[in-house]
C-alpha positions as a LaTeX table, in Angstrom:
\begin{tabular}{lrrr}
\hline
Residue & $x$ (\AA) & $y$ (\AA) & $z$ (\AA) \\
\hline
Met1 & 1.82 & 28.18 & $-19.14$ \\
Ile2 & 0.75 & 24.83 & $-17.82$ \\
Glu3 & $-2.42$ & 24.69 & $-15.76$ \\
Ala4 & $-2.35$ & 22.76 & $-12.76$ \\
Arg5 & $-5.69$ & 21.15 & $-13.21$ \\
Arg6 & $-4.75$ & 19.71 & $-16.32$ \\
Leu7 & $-1.74$ & 17.96 & $-14.50$ \\
His8 & $-4.35$ & 16.42 & $-12.06$ \\
Ile9 & $-6.04$ & 15.03 & $-15.23$ \\
Leu10 & $-2.65$ & 13.75 & $-16.61$ \\
Arg11 & $-1.92$ & 11.84 & $-13.62$ \\
Ala12 & $-5.00$ & 10.52 & $-13.52$ \\
Val13 & $-5.06$ & 9.06 & $-17.05$ \\
Ala14 & $-1.65$ & 7.76 & $-15.84$ \\
Asp15 & $-2.99$ & 5.98 & $-12.57$ \\
His16 & $-6.24$ & 4.53 & $-14.22$ \\
Arg17 & $-4.54$ & 3.64 & $-17.59$ \\
Thr18 & $-7.95$ & 4.86 & $-19.42$ \\
Val19 & $-9.86$ & 8.20 & $-20.14$ \\
Thr20 & $-13.24$ & 6.71 & $-19.24$ \\
Ala21 & $-11.64$ & 5.30 & $-15.61$ \\
Ala22 & $-9.86$ & 8.91 & $-15.24$ \\
Ala23 & $-13.03$ & 10.72 & $-16.07$ \\
Ala24 & $-14.97$ & 8.34 & $-13.63$ \\
Ala25 & $-13.07$ & 9.07 & $-11.19$ \\
Leu26 & $-12.83$ & 12.96 & $-11.54$ \\
Tyr27 & $-16.36$ & 12.91 & $-12.24$ \\
Leu28 & $-15.86$ & 14.41 & $-15.56$ \\
Thr29 & $-16.96$ & 13.35 & $-19.06$ \\
Pro30 & $-14.39$ & 11.23 & $-21.35$ \\
Ser31 & $-14.69$ & 13.85 & $-23.88$ \\
Ala32 & $-13.83$ & 16.64 & $-21.33$ \\
Val33 & $-10.65$ & 14.86 & $-19.97$ \\
Ser34 & $-9.43$ & 14.23 & $-23.95$ \\
Gln35 & $-10.06$ & 18.11 & $-24.24$ \\
Gln36 & $-7.99$ & 18.66 & $-21.50$ \\
Leu37 & $-5.52$ & 16.54 & $-22.54$ \\
Ala38 & $-5.23$ & 17.85 & $-25.85$ \\
Ala39 & $-5.04$ & 21.21 & $-24.46$ \\
Leu40 & $-2.03$ & 20.20 & $-22.28$ \\
Glu41 & $-0.31$ & 18.87 & $-25.33$ \\
Gln42 & $-0.60$ & 22.37 & $-27.05$ \\
Glu43 & 0.89 & 23.99 & $-24.01$ \\
Thr44 & 3.61 & 21.63 & $-23.93$ \\
Gly45 & 4.14 & 21.24 & $-27.46$ \\
His46 & 4.85 & 17.71 & $-27.02$ \\
Arg47 & 2.73 & 14.28 & $-27.74$ \\
Leu48 & 1.91 & 13.35 & $-24.08$ \\
Val49 & $-0.31$ & 9.94 & $-24.56$ \\
Glu50 & $-0.98$ & 7.31 & $-27.03$ \\
Arg51 & $-4.17$ & 5.59 & $-27.23$ \\
Ser52 & $-4.66$ & 1.71 & $-28.40$ \\
Ala53 & $-6.84$ & $-0.63$ & $-27.90$ \\
Lys54 & $-5.89$ & $-1.54$ & $-24.16$ \\
Gly55 & $-6.16$ & 1.93 & $-22.96$ \\
Val56 & $-3.83$ & 4.66 & $-22.79$ \\
Arg57 & 0.16 & 5.04 & $-21.90$ \\
Leu58 & 2.25 & 8.02 & $-21.26$ \\
Thr59 & 4.71 & 9.01 & $-24.19$ \\
Pro60 & 8.64 & 9.80 & $-23.05$ \\
Ala61 & 7.34 & 13.36 & $-22.77$ \\
Gly62 & 4.46 & 12.51 & $-20.74$ \\
Glu63 & 6.49 & 10.43 & $-18.33$ \\
Ile64 & 8.77 & 13.61 & $-18.16$ \\
Leu65 & 5.91 & 15.56 & $-17.27$ \\
Leu66 & 4.35 & 13.48 & $-14.88$ \\
Ser67 & 7.35 & 13.27 & $-12.62$ \\
His68 & 7.27 & 17.04 & $-12.34$ \\
Thr69 & 3.44 & 16.91 & $-11.94$ \\
Asn70 & 3.77 & 14.90 & $-8.57$ \\
Ala71 & 6.21 & 17.58 & $-7.43$ \\
Val72 & 4.00 & 20.57 & $-8.66$ \\
Leu73 & 0.70 & 18.99 & $-7.24$ \\
Ala74 & 2.61 & 18.20 & $-3.64$ \\
Gln75 & 3.80 & 21.81 & $-3.70$ \\
Leu76 & 0.51 & 23.13 & $-4.25$ \\
Glu77 & $-1.09$ & 20.94 & $-1.47$ \\
Arg78 & 1.77 & 22.38 & 0.98 \\
Ala79 & 0.47 & 25.97 & $-0.32$ \\
Glu80 & $-3.16$ & 25.43 & 0.37 \\
Ala81 & $-2.25$ & 23.88 & 4.03 \\
Glu82 & 0.01 & 27.18 & 5.06 \\
Leu83 & $-2.92$ & 29.33 & 3.51 \\
Ala84 & $-5.37$ & 27.37 & 5.33 \\
Ala85 & $-2.83$ & 28.02 & 8.66 \\
Tyr86 & $-2.56$ & 31.40 & 7.96 \\
Ser87 & $-6.05$ & 31.93 & 8.13 \\
Ser88 & $-6.43$ & 29.54 & 11.02 \\
Gly89 & $-8.56$ & 26.78 & 9.49 \\
Ala90 & $-9.81$ & 25.37 & 12.82 \\
Ala91 & $-13.08$ & 24.37 & 11.49 \\
Gly92 & $-14.01$ & 22.04 & 8.43 \\
Thr93 & $-14.84$ & 18.35 & 7.49 \\
Val94 & $-12.13$ & 15.74 & 6.61 \\
Thr95 & $-13.19$ & 12.68 & 4.91 \\
Val96 & $-11.54$ & 9.33 & 5.89 \\
Ala97 & $-11.70$ & 6.25 & 3.62 \\
Ser98 & $-11.20$ & 3.12 & 5.99 \\
Phe99 & $-11.69$ & $-0.67$ & 5.69 \\
Ala100 & $-14.19$ & $-1.98$ & 8.35 \\
Thr101 & $-11.65$ & $-3.02$ & 11.13 \\
Gly102 & $-9.83$ & $-0.21$ & 10.71 \\
Ile103 & $-12.66$ & 2.07 & 11.67 \\
Ala104 & $-13.32$ & 0.24 & 14.67 \\
Gln105 & $-9.68$ & 0.21 & 15.62 \\
Val106 & $-8.23$ & 3.57 & 14.88 \\
Val107 & $-10.89$ & 5.77 & 12.99 \\
Ala108 & $-13.88$ & 5.60 & 15.62 \\
Pro109 & $-11.42$ & 6.30 & 18.60 \\
Ala110 & $-10.20$ & 9.17 & 16.30 \\
Val111 & $-13.57$ & 10.65 & 15.89 \\
Ala112 & $-13.97$ & 10.77 & 19.67 \\
Arg113 & $-10.68$ & 12.31 & 20.52 \\
Leu114 & $-11.17$ & 15.22 & 17.99 \\
Ala115 & $-14.63$ & 15.85 & 19.63 \\
Gly116 & $-12.67$ & 16.82 & 22.61 \\
Ala117 & $-9.38$ & 18.27 & 21.22 \\
Ala118 & $-10.45$ & 19.89 & 17.97 \\
Pro119 & $-14.26$ & 20.05 & 18.06 \\
Gly120 & $-14.21$ & 22.25 & 14.92 \\
Ile121 & $-13.05$ & 19.36 & 12.79 \\
Arg122 & $-15.50$ & 17.04 & 11.52 \\
Leu123 & $-14.87$ & 13.44 & 10.28 \\
Arg124 & $-16.89$ & 12.03 & 7.46 \\
Val125 & $-15.98$ & 8.28 & 7.11 \\
Gln126 & $-16.37$ & 6.04 & 4.05 \\
Asp127 & $-15.94$ & 2.19 & 4.26 \\
Ala128 & $-13.46$ & 1.08 & 1.71 \\
Glu129 & $-10.80$ & $-1.58$ & 1.13 \\
Gly130 & $-7.43$ & $-0.49$ & 1.42 \\
Asp131 & $-6.84$ & $-0.99$ & $-2.57$ \\
Ala132 & $-9.85$ & 1.28 & $-2.77$ \\
Ser133 & $-9.13$ & 4.10 & $-0.67$ \\
Leu134 & $-5.73$ & 5.02 & $-1.78$ \\
Pro135 & $-6.97$ & 5.97 & $-5.36$ \\
Met136 & $-9.67$ & 7.84 & $-3.65$ \\
Val137 & $-7.11$ & 9.81 & $-1.97$ \\
Leu138 & $-5.23$ & 10.53 & $-5.36$ \\
Asp139 & $-8.51$ & 11.33 & $-7.00$ \\
Arg140 & $-9.32$ & 13.60 & $-4.42$ \\
Gln141 & $-12.46$ & 11.99 & $-3.36$ \\
Val142 & $-11.54$ & 11.67 & 0.17 \\
Asp143 & $-8.55$ & 13.45 & 2.54 \\
Val144 & $-7.14$ & 10.62 & 4.29 \\
Ala145 & $-6.82$ & 6.86 & 3.74 \\
Val146 & $-6.62$ & 4.31 & 6.15 \\
Ala147 & $-5.24$ & 1.33 & 4.17 \\
Val148 & $-3.32$ & $-2.00$ & 4.61 \\
Glu149 & 0.05 & $-2.65$ & 2.55 \\
Tyr150 & $-0.42$ & $-5.04$ & $-0.30$ \\
Arg151 & 1.46 & $-5.99$ & $-3.45$ \\
Gly152 & 1.04 & $-3.51$ & $-6.03$ \\
Ala153 & 0.19 & $-0.86$ & $-3.19$ \\
Pro154 & 1.99 & 2.66 & $-4.03$ \\
Pro155 & 5.36 & 2.39 & $-1.81$ \\
Ala156 & 6.04 & 4.35 & 1.14 \\
Asp157 & 8.12 & 6.70 & $-1.05$ \\
Asp158 & 5.67 & 7.47 & $-3.42$ \\
Pro159 & 5.73 & 10.91 & $-4.62$ \\
Arg160 & 2.33 & 11.31 & $-4.81$ \\
Leu161 & 1.54 & 10.27 & $-1.11$ \\
Ser162 & 2.54 & 10.60 & 2.50 \\
His163 & 2.62 & 7.39 & 4.68 \\
Val164 & 1.99 & 7.55 & 8.28 \\
Pro165 & 2.39 & 4.06 & 9.87 \\
Leu166 & $-0.34$ & 3.57 & 12.41 \\
Tyr167 & 0.05 & $-0.44$ & 13.58 \\
Ala168 & 0.78 & $-3.91$ & 12.72 \\
Glu169 & $-1.30$ & $-7.03$ & 13.78 \\
Pro170 & $-1.06$ & $-10.75$ & 13.05 \\
Phe171 & $-3.61$ & $-13.15$ & 11.45 \\
Asp172 & $-4.59$ & $-15.94$ & 13.65 \\
Ala173 & $-5.45$ & $-19.62$ & 12.31 \\
Val174 & $-9.62$ & $-20.36$ & 12.32 \\
Val175 & $-10.09$ & $-23.66$ & 12.10 \\
Pro176 & $-13.50$ & $-25.68$ & 12.76 \\
Val177 & $-13.77$ & $-27.55$ & 16.57 \\
Thr178 & $-13.92$ & $-30.69$ & 14.91 \\
His179 & $-10.52$ & $-30.09$ & 12.77 \\
Arg180 & $-7.74$ & $-32.37$ & 13.73 \\
Leu181 & $-5.44$ & $-29.60$ & 14.79 \\
Ala182 & $-7.88$ & $-27.72$ & 16.98 \\
Asp183 & $-6.24$ & $-29.04$ & 19.90 \\
Thr184 & $-2.87$ & $-27.68$ & 18.91 \\
Ala185 & $-1.16$ & $-25.04$ & 20.77 \\
Glu186 & 0.04 & $-23.36$ & 17.30 \\
Ile187 & $-0.67$ & $-24.23$ & 14.00 \\
Pro188 & 1.75 & $-24.75$ & 11.35 \\
Leu189 & 0.24 & $-23.42$ & 8.12 \\
Ala190 & 2.07 & $-26.29$ & 5.94 \\
Asp191 & $-0.20$ & $-28.75$ & 7.83 \\
Leu192 & $-3.33$ & $-26.81$ & 6.13 \\
Ala193 & $-1.66$ & $-27.40$ & 2.88 \\
Lys194 & $-4.51$ & $-29.82$ & 2.07 \\
Asp195 & $-7.63$ & $-27.95$ & 3.82 \\
Pro196 & $-10.38$ & $-26.38$ & 1.37 \\
Trp197 & $-9.81$ & $-22.64$ & 2.62 \\
Ile198 & $-12.19$ & $-19.68$ & 3.05 \\
Gly199 & $-10.76$ & $-16.16$ & 2.80 \\
Pro200 & $-11.04$ & $-12.53$ & 1.03 \\
Tyr201 & $-11.69$ & $-11.98$ & $-2.68$ \\
Pro202 & $-8.80$ & $-11.47$ & $-4.96$ \\
Gly203 & $-8.15$ & $-7.52$ & $-4.82$ \\
Asn204 & $-8.79$ & $-7.41$ & $-1.10$ \\
Pro205 & $-4.90$ & $-6.75$ & 0.35 \\
Cys206 & $-5.91$ & $-9.54$ & 3.04 \\
His207 & $-6.27$ & $-12.03$ & 0.27 \\
Asp208 & $-2.72$ & $-11.26$ & $-0.82$ \\
Val209 & $-1.56$ & $-11.85$ & 2.86 \\
Val210 & $-3.42$ & $-15.01$ & 3.26 \\
Val211 & $-1.80$ & $-16.44$ & $-0.18$ \\
Leu212 & 1.62 & $-15.06$ & 0.31 \\
Ala213 & 1.77 & $-16.63$ & 3.55 \\
Cys214 & 0.66 & $-19.96$ & 2.12 \\
Glu215 & 2.92 & $-19.54$ & $-0.48$ \\
Asn216 & 6.09 & $-18.92$ & 2.21 \\
Ala217 & 4.49 & $-22.18$ & 3.53 \\
Gly218 & 5.05 & $-24.16$ & 0.53 \\
Phe219 & 1.60 & $-24.38$ & $-0.99$ \\
Gln220 & $-0.98$ & $-22.59$ & $-2.77$ \\
Pro221 & $-4.40$ & $-22.50$ & $-0.63$ \\
Arg222 & $-7.25$ & $-24.29$ & $-2.09$ \\
Leu223 & $-9.77$ & $-21.23$ & $-1.67$ \\
Glu224 & $-13.32$ & $-22.52$ & $-1.98$ \\
His225 & $-15.43$ & $-19.71$ & $-0.46$ \\
Ser226 & $-15.02$ & $-16.15$ & $-0.48$ \\
Ser227 & $-16.12$ & $-13.30$ & 1.22 \\
Asp228 & $-14.76$ & $-10.12$ & 2.34 \\
Asp229 & $-16.94$ & $-10.02$ & 5.70 \\
Phe230 & $-14.71$ & $-11.89$ & 8.22 \\
Arg231 & $-17.79$ & $-12.72$ & 10.35 \\
Ala232 & $-18.72$ & $-14.45$ & 7.36 \\
Val233 & $-15.52$ & $-16.36$ & 6.76 \\
Val234 & $-15.78$ & $-17.39$ & 10.62 \\
Ala235 & $-19.19$ & $-18.51$ & 10.17 \\
Leu236 & $-18.17$ & $-20.79$ & 7.34 \\
Ala237 & $-15.13$ & $-22.18$ & 9.24 \\
Ser238 & $-17.91$ & $-23.01$ & 12.17 \\
Ala239 & $-20.07$ & $-24.91$ & 9.53 \\
Asp240 & $-16.96$ & $-27.20$ & 8.57 \\
Ala241 & $-16.49$ & $-25.65$ & 5.06 \\
Gly242 & $-13.02$ & $-24.91$ & 5.64 \\
Val243 & $-9.76$ & $-23.17$ & 7.30 \\
Ala244 & $-8.94$ & $-19.48$ & 7.44 \\
Leu245 & $-6.54$ & $-16.70$ & 8.36 \\
Val246 & $-8.36$ & $-13.70$ & 9.91 \\
Pro247 & $-6.50$ & $-10.53$ & 11.28 \\
Arg248 & $-6.52$ & $-10.66$ & 14.87 \\
Ser249 & $-8.77$ & $-7.55$ & 15.59 \\
Ala250 & $-11.12$ & $-8.79$ & 13.22 \\
Leu251 & $-11.90$ & $-11.36$ & 15.80 \\
Arg252 & $-12.88$ & $-9.29$ & 18.59 \\
Gly253 & $-16.26$ & $-9.53$ & 19.79 \\
Met254 & $-17.20$ & $-12.06$ & 17.28 \\
Asp255 & $-19.22$ & $-15.01$ & 17.65 \\
Leu256 & $-16.47$ & $-17.97$ & 17.81 \\
Thr257 & $-19.00$ & $-20.74$ & 18.51 \\
Gly258 & $-17.76$ & $-23.70$ & 16.55 \\
Val259 & $-14.31$ & $-22.59$ & 15.83 \\
Val260 & $-11.04$ & $-22.57$ & 17.66 \\
Val261 & $-8.40$ & $-19.69$ & 17.01 \\
Arg262 & $-4.98$ & $-20.40$ & 17.30 \\
Pro263 & $-1.59$ & $-18.35$ & 16.65 \\
Val264 & 0.61 & $-19.50$ & 13.40 \\
Asp265 & 3.51 & $-21.25$ & 14.18 \\
Gly266 & 6.53 & $-19.37$ & 13.30 \\
Val267 & 6.37 & $-16.25$ & 11.66 \\
Ala268 & 2.84 & $-15.32$ & 11.65 \\
Pro269 & 1.60 & $-13.49$ & 8.75 \\
Thr270 & 1.06 & $-9.74$ & 9.36 \\
Arg271 & $-0.90$ & $-6.52$ & 8.03 \\
Arg272 & 0.44 & $-3.30$ & 8.51 \\
Val273 & $-1.75$ & $-0.30$ & 8.69 \\
Phe274 & $-1.06$ & 3.00 & 7.68 \\
Ala275 & $-2.58$ & 6.27 & 7.14 \\
Ala276 & $-2.31$ & 8.20 & 3.70 \\
Val277 & $-2.67$ & 11.74 & 2.47 \\
Arg278 & $-1.76$ & 13.22 & $-0.84$ \\
Arg279 & 1.97 & 14.52 & $-0.48$ \\
Gly280 & 2.03 & 18.15 & 0.83 \\
Ala281 & $-1.26$ & 17.81 & 2.77 \\
Glu282 & $-0.02$ & 16.24 & 5.90 \\
Glu283 & 0.66 & 19.82 & 7.32 \\
His284 & $-2.74$ & 20.90 & 6.69 \\
Pro285 & $-4.19$ & 22.61 & 9.89 \\
Leu286 & $-7.53$ & 20.32 & 9.41 \\
Ile287 & $-5.72$ & 17.26 & 8.27 \\
Arg288 & $-2.66$ & 17.34 & 10.52 \\
Pro289 & $-4.79$ & 16.80 & 13.87 \\
Val290 & $-6.34$ & 13.86 & 12.13 \\
Leu291 & $-3.55$ & 12.23 & 11.59 \\
Glu292 & $-2.12$ & 12.78 & 14.97 \\
Ala293 & $-5.47$ & 11.21 & 16.45 \\
Leu294 & $-5.34$ & 8.17 & 14.32 \\
Gly295 & $-1.69$ & 7.61 & 15.56 \\
Glu296 & $-2.52$ & 7.98 & 19.17 \\
Ala297 & $-5.72$ & 5.65 & 18.94 \\
Ala298 & $-3.03$ & 3.12 & 16.92 \\
Gly299 & $-0.62$ & 3.40 & 20.05 \\
Glu300 & $-3.13$ & 2.76 & 22.67 \\
\hline
\end{tabular}
């Protein structure tokens, strides 16, 4: 008989590529993870992982078991959801990880909505970028992620996750008031090819949006200054340190002295925001109202 908790460990190892990283995500010791993998191999009668200097990868037998693992764990999430519904799970805590502007845009309004519509549900919010929040959901560190589509992100049909689209927003060009294009109604990105750029660090989903937009305009941005805080990005632009692309919602309420904000000429780069939960958990009586509240907040 295969134990479900060992399947969860197998998936964590497949996701994180090393025993050490999987152990850290699961709050276990590396030796405990190795022992559970060995026990799973004994249960199945197959070698499931191969270790090398570069980390761990699944064997063909491990890949077969992983495909079933995703289905089994999703079904267990559904079972928990139905049992919770049976016992009228109307009270409890749901943990949500979201990037900062997502918190302001949809998570905080969802907190307010739930206070009236489902007072028994308490949200615990953590600030985390989209590339961090999705692994947190898979590792059961949080229940819901509010994340941004980015290159390398799990696709919408990923068997481990259920996606709920929330909203999409354009990026606007931010340039110093002294910039040669400051009086232009819309700024063509190609005209910024030779400027120094300010933007998020690699790994931040917004970094991917900026770089891809510039690549589509025919150039690689010369990123001279890096910050994941858009207030810092705008402050640097106001100091004439460079130009930037910033999500429109991040500019709300910000001090824009020293910069001008202009739409991008043509097809504007866009970030698409979604909520994600472990597949099968979307009908849990605590999680479903949270997803509904996030969707309603996004639609306002």
